[in-house]
C-alpha cells in the first residue's frame, strides 16, 4: 500500500469512527486544511491539528465523508508526496489535493464539485435538445427561451439577482444556468463586454490566455496570448448568448433591501427607463473591484482649464497629440495610459507618489505563471481545472514563501532593467516581504504594473517622471508639494478604485456595508491589508454576515474558479440542502 493509500485509509477509518482527534493527529503540527464548501459550507482554511479537530467536531456529523481515494498515481519530489484525491459527502462529491511529508499531511485541499441529485446535465447526461415524434403543441427551443425571458422577473421571481454584468457575473451566471438556478444579471451598460470596451483604447489583458478561460468554453487555440479589450468584450457577448443567460443590459440597480421575514430581497431596478421590482432570494454583488473610481479631491480642480478625468474615463490618446499630459499615479493604468499618450505624440509626465512593484510581462509569464498556466503546462497535462486546484491548494498563510524565490529570480534576471529604472528615479518595491505581484493583488489589489513596454519609455526619459503629492491645480498646471510645476492640458487621475463594500453602502445601506465589513484582502498586516490574519479573502465567494448577500469578482482566473463554489452554495440553498456554515468570518474592518 502506498503512503497516500495508507494515509487515506487511516483518515477514513478515523472519520467513520467519529474520532476527530485521531483524524487531526494525521496532520503535522504545521499543516493546513483548506476547504472549499465540502465540509464547512464556507471557504475556510484551518491550521494545525487542534483547529482541524475543532472543524471536524463541528462538521463531521452532517458531512459524513466516505470513499476517499486517489484519482491518479501520487508524485514524490523533495520529500513531499502529492496526490490528487476524490471523496463523497452526504450531499455531494468532492476532489482535492493532498501533500504528505514523512507520512503525515502537510496540506489538504477539499473542494466540492457537485451536489448529489443536482448534477449538471453534461457528458452522458447532456440534454437531448429534441423531442422526436409528432406533437401539435410542440414548443421550440427559441419559443421556450422567449417565454422564459418574458416571464422571469415579471411573473416569475428569480432565485438570484446578480448586480453588475461583467465577466464575473457572466461566468457565475453560466454556472447557475447549468445548475437550473433562475438568475437575472442586471448590467447598467447596454451590452455584455461593455465594461471592457469602455476602458482606455490601448488596453489589452495583462494576464495571458491560459489564465483567462471562462467556465465551459475555453478560448480557441489561435486566440492571442494577451486579448485586446474589445476582443474580450465580444467574447463575453458571444458567451452570454450561447450560454443562454438572462442578461438585462441597460438595467441599473437603484437599491436593494432585505426582508428577514420573507427571506427575500426587494431589488429596485430601472430597465431601459422602466422601473421594475425584483424579489430574489439571493443577491450577488458582482459590481467589480475596479469599477468604483477613487477620485482624489485636490485644490484647484475647479479652476483647471484643461481636460481632467479618472483613468476609467480616459478616452484614449487621440485628442492629445502635441499636448502636455500629466498622469497622477504610477500603477498599471497610469503606465498604460502614459505609453499610449506618448505613442500618440503627447508630452507626458507621470507623477509617482509612492513606490510601485514592476514585473516584466514575459518574465512574469515564464517564472510566475508558466508552471501552471502556459502552453508548456497544457502539454504537460496541467489542465486549467488542475492548475486552478493546485493554485488553490497552496495555503495563503505560506503562499508568500513560495512567491519570494520566484520574485528573487525575476529581480536577478531583469537586473539591468531595474537598474535603469532606478537611475531615472523611479521608486520600486517588491511588496513588503519581497513576495511580489500576486501577493500584492491578493492583499490589496493594487500597487503594481505588469510591464508591457511603458517602463522602457520611463527609463529612456520619454515618459517624464515627477515625484510627490499634488498640492493643487492652477488654470494650466499641476503643482506638487515640493513646488514643482507641471504645465498641463490634460490631467488623468490614475488613482485606483474603492473597496467593494462601498457598493453595499450605495445600493443597500451603510448598516449592511458595516455588517459585512471590508471586502478583499487576507489580513496580512501589510499596507492596505490590515490584520488580524483572516486566512481567506474577506467576504469573497462565501457567506457574509448579511444573510443571502454575496460578493463575486476578481480576475478572470478567480472568477472562473470560485464561481463554481459560489454557484454550488446558491444551488444548495435553493434546493433546501442543509448548509451549516463553519467559521463565518469575523468583521475587523469596515472598509
Ligand atoms: C485597466 C485594467 C486592466 C485590467 N486587466 C486585467 C487582466 O488583464 N486580467 C484580469 O483578469 N483582470 C484585469 N483587470 C481587473 C478587471 O477589472 C477585472 O478582471 C474585471 O473587470 C472584473 O470583472 P467583474 O465582472 O468582477 O467587474 P467589472 O468588469 O468591473 O463589472 C462590473 C459591472 O458592474 C456594473 N454595475 C456597477 N453598478 C451597477 C448597478 N448599480 N447596476 C447595474 N450594473 C452595475 C458596471 O457597469 C460593470 O459593468 C483589469 C482592470 C483594469 C481597470
XYZ file of C-alpha atoms and ligand atoms in Angstrom, residues 162-171 185-196 198-200 203-208 211-212 226-227 229 236 247-248 250-255 268-270 285-292 310-312 332-334 336-337 441 445 448 450 497 500 503 506-507 540 552-559, ligand 1:
135
model
C -26.591 39.475 -9.838
C -25.823 43.187 -9.747
C -23.274 44.029 -12.433
C -22.784 42.151 -15.666
C -19.024 41.996 -16.166
C -17.044 38.817 -16.679
C -17.599 37.789 -13.045
C -21.374 37.849 -13.308
C -21.294 36.203 -16.710
C -19.201 33.193 -15.569
C -27.952 39.596 -14.375
C -28.503 43.377 -14.216
C -25.931 45.493 -16.045
C -26.230 49.221 -16.498
C -24.212 49.178 -19.716
C -26.023 48.167 -22.853
C -24.127 45.049 -23.905
C -22.156 42.249 -22.252
C -18.474 43.132 -22.570
C -19.066 46.883 -22.362
C -17.130 47.201 -19.089
C -14.031 46.157 -21.069
C -15.327 51.350 -22.211
C -11.800 51.178 -20.814
C -8.970 53.114 -22.495
C -5.799 48.197 -23.101
C -5.036 44.519 -23.605
C -5.476 41.918 -20.851
C -2.488 41.875 -18.555
C -2.834 38.138 -17.949
C -2.151 35.502 -20.608
C -5.118 32.057 -17.148
C -8.224 33.718 -18.554
C -2.990 38.912 -24.493
C -6.508 39.638 -25.570
C -10.054 44.664 -24.584
C -18.208 37.887 -23.362
C -28.812 39.236 -19.126
C -30.594 42.522 -18.663
C -29.242 48.901 -19.902
C -30.505 47.983 -16.436
C -29.371 49.911 -13.397
C -29.919 48.545 -9.928
C -31.088 51.515 -7.863
C -31.494 49.945 -4.426
C -35.441 48.156 -7.465
C -34.098 48.294 -10.982
C -34.565 50.533 -13.967
C -22.857 41.973 -5.883
C -20.578 41.479 -8.888
C -20.027 45.169 -9.345
C -16.279 44.878 -9.847
C -13.217 45.500 -7.747
C -12.140 48.037 -10.318
C -15.305 49.896 -11.066
C -15.878 52.450 -8.311
C -10.216 59.427 -13.728
C -8.297 56.720 -15.628
C -11.529 54.711 -16.010
C -0.996 49.664 -14.217
C -3.464 52.184 -15.608
C -1.005 55.068 -15.255
C -0.717 52.013 -19.950
C -2.184 55.494 -20.412
C -3.018 41.548 -5.680
C -5.493 44.601 -5.325
C 1.922 47.221 -9.346
C 2.971 44.406 -15.386
C -10.662 52.121 -7.096
C -16.419 46.626 -2.928
C -21.320 49.125 -3.344
C -24.546 52.641 -2.078
C -27.180 50.081 -3.064
C -15.399 36.897 -1.459
C -18.259 37.825 -6.521
C -15.443 39.033 -8.746
C -11.692 39.131 -9.053
C -9.542 38.468 -12.072
C -10.564 36.010 -14.766
C -8.843 33.094 -13.043
C -10.510 33.736 -9.693
C -13.915 34.404 -11.228
C -7.109 48.805 -16.651
C -7.483 47.472 -16.131
C -6.858 46.327 -16.611
C -7.182 45.070 -16.120
N -6.591 43.940 -16.632
C -6.982 42.702 -16.202
C -6.467 41.500 -16.773
O -5.618 41.511 -17.615
N -6.925 40.315 -16.336
C -7.887 40.242 -15.386
O -8.295 39.148 -15.052
N -8.373 41.365 -14.815
C -7.943 42.574 -15.191
N -8.444 43.719 -14.614
C -9.278 43.620 -13.485
C -10.681 43.710 -14.045
O -11.324 44.828 -13.523
C -11.420 42.561 -13.718
O -10.803 41.360 -14.043
C -12.784 42.533 -14.366
O -13.224 43.679 -14.994
C -13.620 42.193 -13.232
O -14.818 41.755 -13.695
P -16.056 41.937 -12.796
O -17.184 41.286 -13.507
O -15.779 41.483 -11.416
O -16.255 43.504 -12.718
P -16.462 44.610 -13.885
O -15.964 44.167 -15.201
O -15.944 45.886 -13.322
O -18.027 44.665 -13.973
C -18.842 45.258 -13.001
C -20.060 45.776 -13.706
O -20.999 46.222 -12.756
C -21.767 47.216 -13.382
N -22.502 47.926 -12.351
C -21.999 48.592 -11.279
N -23.013 49.100 -10.553
C -24.161 48.733 -11.149
C -25.543 48.967 -10.850
N -25.936 49.654 -9.780
N -26.458 48.439 -11.677
C -26.089 47.711 -12.755
N -24.800 47.488 -13.086
C -23.847 47.984 -12.283
C -20.746 48.043 -14.119
O -21.312 48.762 -15.175
C -19.779 46.963 -14.613
O -20.024 46.583 -15.946
C -8.130 44.976 -15.102
C -8.756 46.130 -14.609
C -8.443 47.376 -15.120
C -9.107 48.598 -14.566
